[in-house]
Amino acid sequence: MIENIIEHYLPFIISALEFMGITVITIGGFKAFYHYLKGLILKEEYPVKHQFANAMATGLEFKLGAEILKTVLIRSLDEIVILGSIILLRALMTIIIQWEMKNDEKTRREER
């Protein structure tokens, strides 16, 4: 009973989380590009790199959540290996982006 409910509704939830992640990254990209162009034209300072990295990290968290939920639907060892490698890569990307954001923040503080 519960297994049927999970198998029926979980793909919709996973798709929604993946869409949220894609949306956050896309909006963050357009926003960063807008502020980048604005900074070039008006010579205004805006932390474009930091804001875009934050959007990417947040979007990847949504995508990682979807991947974790996919583990419930796994039926074979091959799927576990593939899903595990995807989760590992996305987690690694998130860690690298967070590390880069911290270094960027430290550099900006030192410049002030």
GROMACS .gro file of C-alpha atoms in nm:
model
  112
    1MET     CA    1   0.000   0.000   0.000
    2ILE     CA    2   0.256   0.259   0.111
    3GLU     CA    3   0.504   0.129  -0.147
    4ASN     CA    4   0.250   0.193  -0.424
    5ILE     CA    5   0.189   0.545  -0.297
    6ILE     CA    6   0.563   0.613  -0.284
    7GLU     CA    7   0.622   0.473  -0.632
    8HIS     CA    8   0.335   0.681  -0.767
    9TYR     CA    9   0.405   1.021  -0.606
   10LEU     CA   10   0.781   1.023  -0.550
   11PRO     CA   11   0.871   1.081  -0.919
   12PHE     CA   12   0.659   1.399  -0.913
   13ILE     CA   13   0.830   1.521  -0.596
   14ILE     CA   14   1.174   1.441  -0.742
   15SER     CA   15   1.090   1.625  -1.064
   16ALA     CA   16   0.966   1.926  -0.864
   17LEU     CA   17   1.290   1.941  -0.662
   18GLU     CA   18   1.501   1.914  -0.976
   19PHE     CA   19   1.295   2.189  -1.141
   20MET     CA   20   1.342   2.410  -0.833
   21GLY     CA   21   1.718   2.360  -0.852
   22ILE     CA   22   1.725   2.440  -1.223
   23THR     CA   23   1.510   2.748  -1.163
   24VAL     CA   24   1.734   2.879  -0.883
   25ILE     CA   25   2.049   2.834  -1.095
   26THR     CA   26   1.888   2.990  -1.403
   27ILE     CA   27   1.754   3.295  -1.219
   28GLY     CA   28   2.085   3.334  -1.038
   29GLY     CA   29   2.268   3.321  -1.371
   30PHE     CA   30   2.049   3.584  -1.533
   31LYS     CA   31   2.069   3.805  -1.225
   32ALA     CA   32   2.449   3.774  -1.214
   33PHE     CA   33   2.476   3.851  -1.584
   34TYR     CA   34   2.252   4.157  -1.544
   35HIS     CA   35   2.462   4.292  -1.257
   36TYR     CA   36   2.781   4.212  -1.445
   37LEU     CA   37   2.669   4.417  -1.744
   38LYS     CA   38   2.541   4.693  -1.519
   39GLY     CA   39   2.878   4.702  -1.344
   40LEU     CA   40   3.061   4.727  -1.676
   41ILE     CA   41   2.845   5.014  -1.796
   42LEU     CA   42   2.795   5.211  -1.474
   43LYS     CA   43   3.121   5.107  -1.302
   44GLU     CA   44   2.928   4.994  -0.992
   45GLU     CA   45   3.066   4.734  -0.755
   46TYR     CA   46   2.848   4.428  -0.706
   47PRO     CA   47   2.959   4.088  -0.576
   48VAL     CA   48   2.857   3.907  -0.896
   49LYS     CA   49   3.081   3.607  -0.842
   50HIS     CA   50   2.964   3.559  -0.484
   51GLN     CA   51   2.595   3.594  -0.568
   52PHE     CA   52   2.617   3.355  -0.863
   53ALA     CA   53   2.814   3.100  -0.661
   54ASN     CA   54   2.548   3.124  -0.389
   55ALA     CA   55   2.272   3.059  -0.646
   56MET     CA   56   2.463   2.761  -0.786
   57ALA     CA   57   2.520   2.614  -0.441
   58THR     CA   58   2.154   2.656  -0.348
   59GLY     CA   59   2.038   2.506  -0.677
   60LEU     CA   60   2.272   2.211  -0.633
   61GLU     CA   61   2.127   2.150  -0.286
   62PHE     CA   62   1.780   2.111  -0.439
   63LYS     CA   63   1.919   1.876  -0.704
   64LEU     CA   64   2.106   1.679  -0.437
   65GLY     CA   65   1.782   1.643  -0.240
   66ALA     CA   66   1.616   1.499  -0.550
   67GLU     CA   67   1.902   1.251  -0.594
   68ILE     CA   68   1.870   1.139  -0.232
   69LEU     CA   69   1.499   1.078  -0.282
   70LYS     CA   70   1.579   0.871  -0.590
   71THR     CA   71   1.753   0.620  -0.364
   72VAL     CA   72   1.408   0.505  -0.250
   73LEU     CA   73   1.321   0.395  -0.604
   74ILE     CA   74   1.642   0.200  -0.671
   75ARG     CA   75   1.596  -0.162  -0.777
   76SER     CA   76   1.947  -0.279  -0.876
   77LEU     CA   77   2.311  -0.248  -0.775
   78ASP     CA   78   2.398  -0.076  -1.103
   79GLU     CA   79   2.149   0.200  -1.024
   80ILE     CA   80   2.301   0.242  -0.678
   81VAL     CA   81   2.650   0.287  -0.826
   82ILE     CA   82   2.531   0.543  -1.081
   83LEU     CA   83   2.321   0.734  -0.828
   84GLY     CA   84   2.600   0.724  -0.569
   85SER     CA   85   2.847   0.873  -0.816
   86ILE     CA   86   2.599   1.148  -0.911
   87ILE     CA   87   2.542   1.232  -0.544
   88LEU     CA   88   2.917   1.235  -0.480
   89LEU     CA   89   2.983   1.467  -0.776
   90ARG     CA   90   2.706   1.709  -0.680
   91ALA     CA   91   2.817   1.715  -0.318
   92LEU     CA   92   3.176   1.778  -0.429
   93MET     CA   93   3.064   2.063  -0.655
   94THR     CA   94   2.870   2.218  -0.367
   95ILE     CA   95   3.172   2.193  -0.136
   96ILE     CA   96   3.400   2.352  -0.397
   97ILE     CA   97   3.155   2.636  -0.459
   98GLN     CA   98   3.118   2.699  -0.083
   99TRP     CA   99   3.499   2.699  -0.045
  100GLU     CA  100   3.532   2.945  -0.332
  101MET     CA  101   3.267   3.171  -0.179
  102LYS     CA  102   3.452   3.176   0.155
  103ASN     CA  103   3.781   3.262  -0.017
  104ASP     CA  104   3.611   3.535  -0.221
  105GLU     CA  105   3.455   3.680   0.095
  106LYS     CA  106   3.791   3.675   0.274
  107THR     CA  107   3.959   3.846  -0.022
  108ARG     CA  108   3.695   4.119  -0.030
  109ARG     CA  109   3.733   4.179   0.344
  110GLU     CA  110   4.112   4.210   0.306
  111GLU     CA  111   4.073   4.461   0.023
  112ARG     CA  112   3.862   4.690   0.243
   0.00000   0.00000   0.00000
